[in-house]
PDB file of C-alpha atoms in Angstrom:
ATOM      1  CA  MET T   1      11.801 -27.792  -9.829  1.00  0.00           C
ATOM      2  CA  ASP T   2      13.646 -26.130  -7.049  1.00  0.00           C
ATOM      3  CA  VAL T   3      12.304 -27.022  -3.401  1.00  0.00           C
ATOM      4  CA  LYS T   4      12.847 -23.295  -2.657  1.00  0.00           C
ATOM      5  CA  ILE T   5      10.724 -22.141  -5.316  1.00  0.00           C
ATOM      6  CA  ARG T   6       8.087 -24.713  -4.564  1.00  0.00           C
ATOM      7  CA  ARG T   7       7.883 -23.534  -1.154  1.00  0.00           C
ATOM      8  CA  VAL T   8       7.805 -19.861  -1.870  1.00  0.00           C
ATOM      9  CA  ARG T   9       5.270 -20.328  -4.784  1.00  0.00           C
ATOM     10  CA  ARG T  10       2.643 -22.529  -2.239  1.00  0.00           C
ATOM     11  CA  ILE T  11       3.320 -19.812   0.641  1.00  0.00           C
ATOM     12  CA  LEU T  12       2.686 -17.221  -1.927  1.00  0.00           C
ATOM     13  CA  THR T  13      -0.597 -18.638  -3.650  1.00  0.00           C
ATOM     14  CA  GLU T  14      -2.075 -19.789  -0.734  1.00  0.00           C
ATOM     15  CA  LYS T  15      -1.602 -15.959   0.775  1.00  0.00           C
ATOM     16  CA  PHE T  16      -2.503 -14.440  -2.192  1.00  0.00           C
ATOM     17  CA  PRO T  17      -5.527 -16.421  -3.699  1.00  0.00           C
ATOM     18  CA  ASP T  18      -5.882 -16.821  -7.463  1.00  0.00           C
ATOM     19  CA  ALA T  19      -2.453 -15.183  -7.688  1.00  0.00           C
ATOM     20  CA  GLU T  20       0.475 -15.984 -10.443  1.00  0.00           C
ATOM     21  CA  THR T  21       4.160 -16.571  -9.757  1.00  0.00           C
ATOM     22  CA  GLU T  22       6.949 -16.323 -11.920  1.00  0.00           C
ATOM     23  CA  LEU T  23       9.820 -17.430  -9.874  1.00  0.00           C
ATOM     24  CA  GLU T  24      13.345 -18.721 -10.394  1.00  0.00           C
ATOM     25  CA  ILE T  25      16.531 -19.198  -8.655  1.00  0.00           C
ATOM     26  CA  PHE T  26      19.301 -16.007  -9.052  1.00  0.00           C
ATOM     27  CA  PRO T  27      22.626 -17.619 -10.019  1.00  0.00           C
ATOM     28  CA  GLY T  28      25.181 -17.416  -7.671  1.00  0.00           C
ATOM     29  CA  ALA T  29      23.118 -15.926  -4.581  1.00  0.00           C
ATOM     30  CA  GLY T  30      20.982 -19.296  -4.750  1.00  0.00           C
ATOM     31  CA  LYS T  31      17.879 -17.127  -3.605  1.00  0.00           C
ATOM     32  CA  VAL T  32      14.644 -17.481  -5.025  1.00  0.00           C
ATOM     33  CA  GLY T  33      12.745 -13.962  -6.647  1.00  0.00           C
ATOM     34  CA  GLY T  34      10.767 -13.297  -9.305  1.00  0.00           C
ATOM     35  CA  TYR T  35       6.952 -11.738  -9.758  1.00  0.00           C
ATOM     36  CA  LEU T  36       3.920 -12.140  -7.818  1.00  0.00           C
ATOM     37  CA  ILE T  37       1.198 -10.904 -10.344  1.00  0.00           C
ATOM     38  CA  TRP T  38      -2.375 -10.786  -8.009  1.00  0.00           C
ATOM     39  CA  LYS T  39      -5.296  -8.523  -8.589  1.00  0.00           C
ATOM     40  CA  GLY T  40      -5.777  -7.554  -5.209  1.00  0.00           C
ATOM     41  CA  PHE T  41      -2.628  -5.460  -5.553  1.00  0.00           C
ATOM     42  CA  THR T  42      -4.892  -2.944  -7.462  1.00  0.00           C
ATOM     43  CA  ASP T  43      -4.839   0.493  -5.497  1.00  0.00           C
ATOM     44  CA  LEU T  44      -1.897  -0.280  -3.455  1.00  0.00           C
ATOM     45  CA  ASP T  45       1.441   1.392  -3.354  1.00  0.00           C
ATOM     46  CA  GLN T  46       4.504  -0.916  -3.715  1.00  0.00           C
ATOM     47  CA  LEU T  47       5.633  -0.244  -0.191  1.00  0.00           C
ATOM     48  CA  ASP T  48       2.202  -1.895   1.366  1.00  0.00           C
ATOM     49  CA  ARG T  49       2.451  -4.636  -1.528  1.00  0.00           C
ATOM     50  CA  GLN T  50       5.860  -5.296  -0.304  1.00  0.00           C
ATOM     51  CA  ARG T  51       4.696  -5.591   3.460  1.00  0.00           C
ATOM     52  CA  MET T  52       2.324  -8.010   2.526  1.00  0.00           C
ATOM     53  CA  VAL T  53       4.854 -10.352   0.840  1.00  0.00           C
ATOM     54  CA  SER T  54       7.198  -9.891   3.258  1.00  0.00           C
ATOM     55  CA  LYS T  55       4.677 -10.831   6.325  1.00  0.00           C
ATOM     56  CA  ALA T  56       3.448 -13.480   4.409  1.00  0.00           C
ATOM     57  CA  LEU T  57       6.892 -15.186   4.017  1.00  0.00           C
ATOM     58  CA  ARG T  58       7.956 -14.259   7.504  1.00  0.00           C
ATOM     59  CA  GLU T  59       5.376 -15.935   9.080  1.00  0.00           C
ATOM     60  CA  SER T  60       5.596 -19.315   7.404  1.00  0.00           C
ATOM     61  CA  LEU T  61       9.403 -19.266   6.682  1.00  0.00           C
ATOM     62  CA  GLY T  62      10.431 -17.405   9.803  1.00  0.00           C
ATOM     63  CA  ASP T  63      13.133 -14.670  10.134  1.00  0.00           C
ATOM     64  CA  ASP T  64      15.455 -16.487   8.033  1.00  0.00           C
ATOM     65  CA  TYR T  65      13.338 -16.405   5.062  1.00  0.00           C
ATOM     66  CA  ARG T  66      15.668 -13.415   4.144  1.00  0.00           C
ATOM     67  CA  SER T  67      18.501 -15.717   3.484  1.00  0.00           C
ATOM     68  CA  ARG T  68      16.298 -17.536   0.885  1.00  0.00           C
ATOM     69  CA  VAL T  69      14.540 -15.188  -1.038  1.00  0.00           C
ATOM     70  CA  SER T  70      15.446 -12.142  -3.099  1.00  0.00           C
ATOM     71  CA  THR T  71      13.159  -9.437  -4.836  1.00  0.00           C
ATOM     72  CA  ILE T  72       9.908 -10.598  -5.232  1.00  0.00           C
ATOM     73  CA  PHE T  73       8.275  -7.748  -7.565  1.00  0.00           C
ATOM     74  CA  THR T  74       4.383  -6.977  -7.012  1.00  0.00           C
ATOM     75  CA  VAL T  75       2.300  -6.418  -9.764  1.00  0.00           C
ATOM     76  CA  THR T  76      -1.415  -6.688 -11.312  1.00  0.00           C
ATOM     77  CA  PRO T  77      -2.463  -8.540 -14.130  1.00  0.00           C
ATOM     78  CA  VAL T  78      -2.906  -5.321 -16.301  1.00  0.00           C
ATOM     79  CA  GLU T  79       0.734  -3.894 -14.895  1.00  0.00           C
ATOM     80  CA  ILE T  80       2.758  -6.717 -16.101  1.00  0.00           C
ATOM     81  CA  MET T  81       0.623  -6.742 -19.475  1.00  0.00           C
ATOM     82  CA  ALA T  82       1.860  -3.402 -19.672  1.00  0.00           C
ATOM     83  CA  MET T  83       5.530  -4.230 -18.957  1.00  0.00           C
ATOM     84  CA  ARG T  84       5.144  -7.163 -21.816  1.00  0.00           C
ATOM     85  CA  GLU T  85       3.786  -4.814 -24.379  1.00  0.00           C
ATOM     86  CA  ASP T  86       7.048  -2.794 -24.780  1.00  0.00           C
TER      87      ASP T  86
END
């Protein structure tokens, strides 16, 4: 597994207990992206979720995290199940 993925996964699972991650390296960009699935996102809007993720990554990776991380979609377990039903 790629070192970038391992590091981002470790940060996210430490900051979001019991979260699941589905991460990959995006071809061409070489950045980590994917899904962060966490029941703690329930009742939070997307903007608040993204702020939480950005803060967690910035605290651990510094401001240059933007050069290492692409889009991380924030969903609850119920939302990801609904997405996969289609």
